Amino acid sequence: MMNKIKVMTVFGTRPEAIKMAPLIKELENRDLIESIVCLTGQHREMLTQVLDTFKIKDDFNLNIMRPGQTVTTITTDVLSGMEKILCDVKPDIMLVHGDTSTSFAGALAAFYAGVRVGHVEAGLRTYDKYSPFPEEMNRQMTSRLADLHFAPTVSNKQNLLKENVTQNVFVTGNTVIDALSHTVKPDYCFADNTLAKIDFNKYKYILLTAHRRENLGAPLRQICTAVRKIAESNSDVRFIYPMHLNPLVRNTATEILGGLNNVILIDPVDVCDMHNLMQRCYMVMTDSGGLQEEAPALGKPVLVLRTETERPEAVAAGTVKIAGVDTNTIIEMANTLIRDKNAYDLQAAAVNPYGDGNASQRIANAILYYFGLGDKPKDFGD
Ligand code: UD1
Ligand code: UDP
């Protein structure tokens, strides 16, 4: 009998887990593939939530998370932790996702161990070295290390081609759209007690998230101040902010937004709650990458609380607008969406430039093709 292709998936944070989960399920279903899951544990509770939801069992966990971790400690812990695992398991290929320090350090560890690297969600760029920090350099450096590149969109592929990354680039769609088809249900009941009690028809519920490293400090204070003023001047609005577990995020958010009757601060919710919350809310304000892909697919207008985005497709389609981190600009743009029905309707058209729900299938097929065990998959959009 032929040996199976050993595919080791390595990830450590919430968004990587959400976007790798449908792919892991797909790999597990393939007869020609042995799927091995290795967690770095860059996140803990926020990672476990996702693994429980998708019923994913890890084979290895480096458990690196510590309070106040820095990009240096994450990188060195992953690099040294992966060395022995890669040496023992000897996978045929290792898959990393996107732009976290887990992804970059994982890819570097694989390169040092002589293991092929497949990069899921490849080719996103701002070309601003410091924004998002450190994600822009993490993904650029991961592209240099990778052997297979799974670009969600044609424009992501074009970024890679511009950088002379021309071999084994597949346009697959984003696996987050695969995940949405598992989670969003019309008759969904929320697991979170606070969400379960909400009548979403009563107010305009605005889903808020903010956590990026480059926003910590003054920009996050400006964002929260804007939210406070919007909440105080719009009695028909309720904000829901599932706060990231980083104390630097929570301290600022609770200091500025705590005690307001129309701002609901809650702990991170599981991904099923999150996607269904997004489905029921009026609009989204966020600095997250993943939410910029999910909300347009669900027909929700998004204001991005950053000065740039590596996801221009939904901006071009009109559903996502860059609000930046200036308090007055955020207030003005949010008030337009809250108070001007025409402006809202224009921005609320559902668009789905990021995938068709079959990204995981294309990635699994591309891996088999690379190892000479299948046909080349058609690109997403072809
Ligand atoms: C990381 C990624 C970022 C990604 C984000 C998704 C890097 C450098 N950053 O940023 O790209 O957008 O994850 O959320 O790779 N914490 C907990 N429990 C958890 C998770 C985090 O307590 O389950 C706390 C810890 O105190 C930890 C801190 O949050 O030290 C920061 O976590 P870290 O992974 O360093 O940064 P993120 O902002 O989450
Ligand atoms: N998410 C979640 N629960 C939350 C907040 C976010 O499940 O309380 C999901 C969200 O739907 C998206 C992903 O986490 O799929 C985004 O993660 P995050 O914002 O932490 O990271 P980013 O996408 O910015 O890298």
GROMACS .gro file of C-alpha atoms and ligand atoms in nm, residues 13-16 42-47 65-71 74 99-102 133-135 138 211-213 216 244-247 249 289, ligand 1:
model
   75
   13THR     CA    1  -0.431   3.186   1.750
   14ARG     CA    2  -0.808   3.216   1.723
   15PRO     CA    3  -0.832   3.339   1.361
   16GLU     CA    4  -0.585   3.079   1.235
   42GLN     CA    5   0.010   3.128   2.120
   43HIS     CA    6  -0.352   3.172   2.240
   44ARG     CA    7  -0.510   2.955   2.509
   45GLU     CA    8  -0.879   3.009   2.596
   46MET     CA    9  -0.954   3.177   2.262
   47LEU     CA   10  -0.800   2.881   2.079
   65MET     CA   11   0.128   3.151   2.580
   66ARG     CA   12   0.238   3.375   2.865
   67PRO     CA   13   0.101   3.704   2.995
   68GLY     CA   14   0.262   4.004   2.826
   69GLN     CA   15   0.422   3.790   2.556
   70THR     CA   16   0.614   3.980   2.292
   71VAL     CA   17   0.665   3.905   1.926
   74ILE     CA   18   0.645   3.403   2.052
   99ASP     CA   19   0.034   3.645   0.916
  100THR     CA   20   0.079   3.569   1.285
  101SER     CA   21   0.413   3.520   1.455
  102THR     CA   22   0.319   3.153   1.491
  133PHE     CA   23   0.253   4.521   1.287
  134PRO     CA   24   0.406   4.266   1.282
  135GLU     CA   25   0.166   4.093   1.041
  138ASN     CA   26   0.524   3.804   0.893
  211HIS     CA   27  -0.728   4.434   1.939
  212ARG     CA   28  -0.444   4.510   1.694
  213ARG     CA   29  -0.098   4.568   1.839
  216LEU     CA   30  -0.283   4.957   2.152
  244HIS     CA   31  -1.006   4.027   2.335
  245LEU     CA   32  -0.841   3.870   2.642
  246ASN     CA   33  -0.530   4.089   2.613
  247PRO     CA   34  -0.532   4.299   2.936
  249VAL     CA   35  -0.722   4.589   2.531
  289GLY     CA   36  -0.888   4.105   0.948
  383UD1     C1   37  -0.231   3.769   1.779
  383UD1     C2   38  -0.157   3.787   1.648
  383UD1     C3   39  -0.242   3.874   1.554
  383UD1     C4   40  -0.385   3.822   1.542
  383UD1     C5   41  -0.445   3.803   1.678
  383UD1     C6   42  -0.582   3.740   1.668
  383UD1     C7   43   0.090   3.800   1.648
  383UD1     C8   44   0.208   3.882   1.679
  383UD1     N1   45  -0.031   3.856   1.672
  383UD1     O1   46  -0.238   3.896   1.841
  383UD1     O2   47  -0.182   3.875   1.426
  383UD1     O3   48  -0.463   3.916   1.471
  383UD1     O4   49  -0.359   3.715   1.756
  383UD1     O5   50  -0.654   3.752   1.786
  383UD1     O6   51   0.103   3.688   1.606
  383UD1     N2   52  -0.450   3.619   2.576
  383UD1     C9   53  -0.509   3.538   2.669
  383UD1     N3   54  -0.577   3.425   2.626
  383UD1    C10   55  -0.591   3.394   2.495
  383UD1    C11   56  -0.531   3.479   2.401
  383UD1    C12   57  -0.461   3.590   2.442
  383UD1     O7   58  -0.500   3.562   2.789
  383UD1     O8   59  -0.653   3.292   2.464
  383UD1    C13   60  -0.374   3.739   2.623
  383UD1    C14   61  -0.237   3.701   2.684
  383UD1     O9   62  -0.214   3.788   2.792
  383UD1    C15   63  -0.140   3.733   2.569
  383UD1    C16   64  -0.209   3.854   2.507
  383UD1    O10   65  -0.348   3.825   2.513
  383UD1    O11   66  -0.009   3.759   2.617
  383UD1    C17   67  -0.166   3.885   2.366
  383UD1    O12   68  -0.173   3.772   2.283
  383UD1     P1   69  -0.085   3.768   2.144
  383UD1    O13   70  -0.110   3.642   2.074
  383UD1    O14   71   0.057   3.803   2.176
  383UD1    O15   72  -0.138   3.893   2.065
  383UD1     P2   73  -0.276   3.917   1.992
  383UD1    O16   74  -0.307   4.062   2.003
  383UD1    O17   75  -0.376   3.819   2.037
   0.00000   0.00000   0.00000
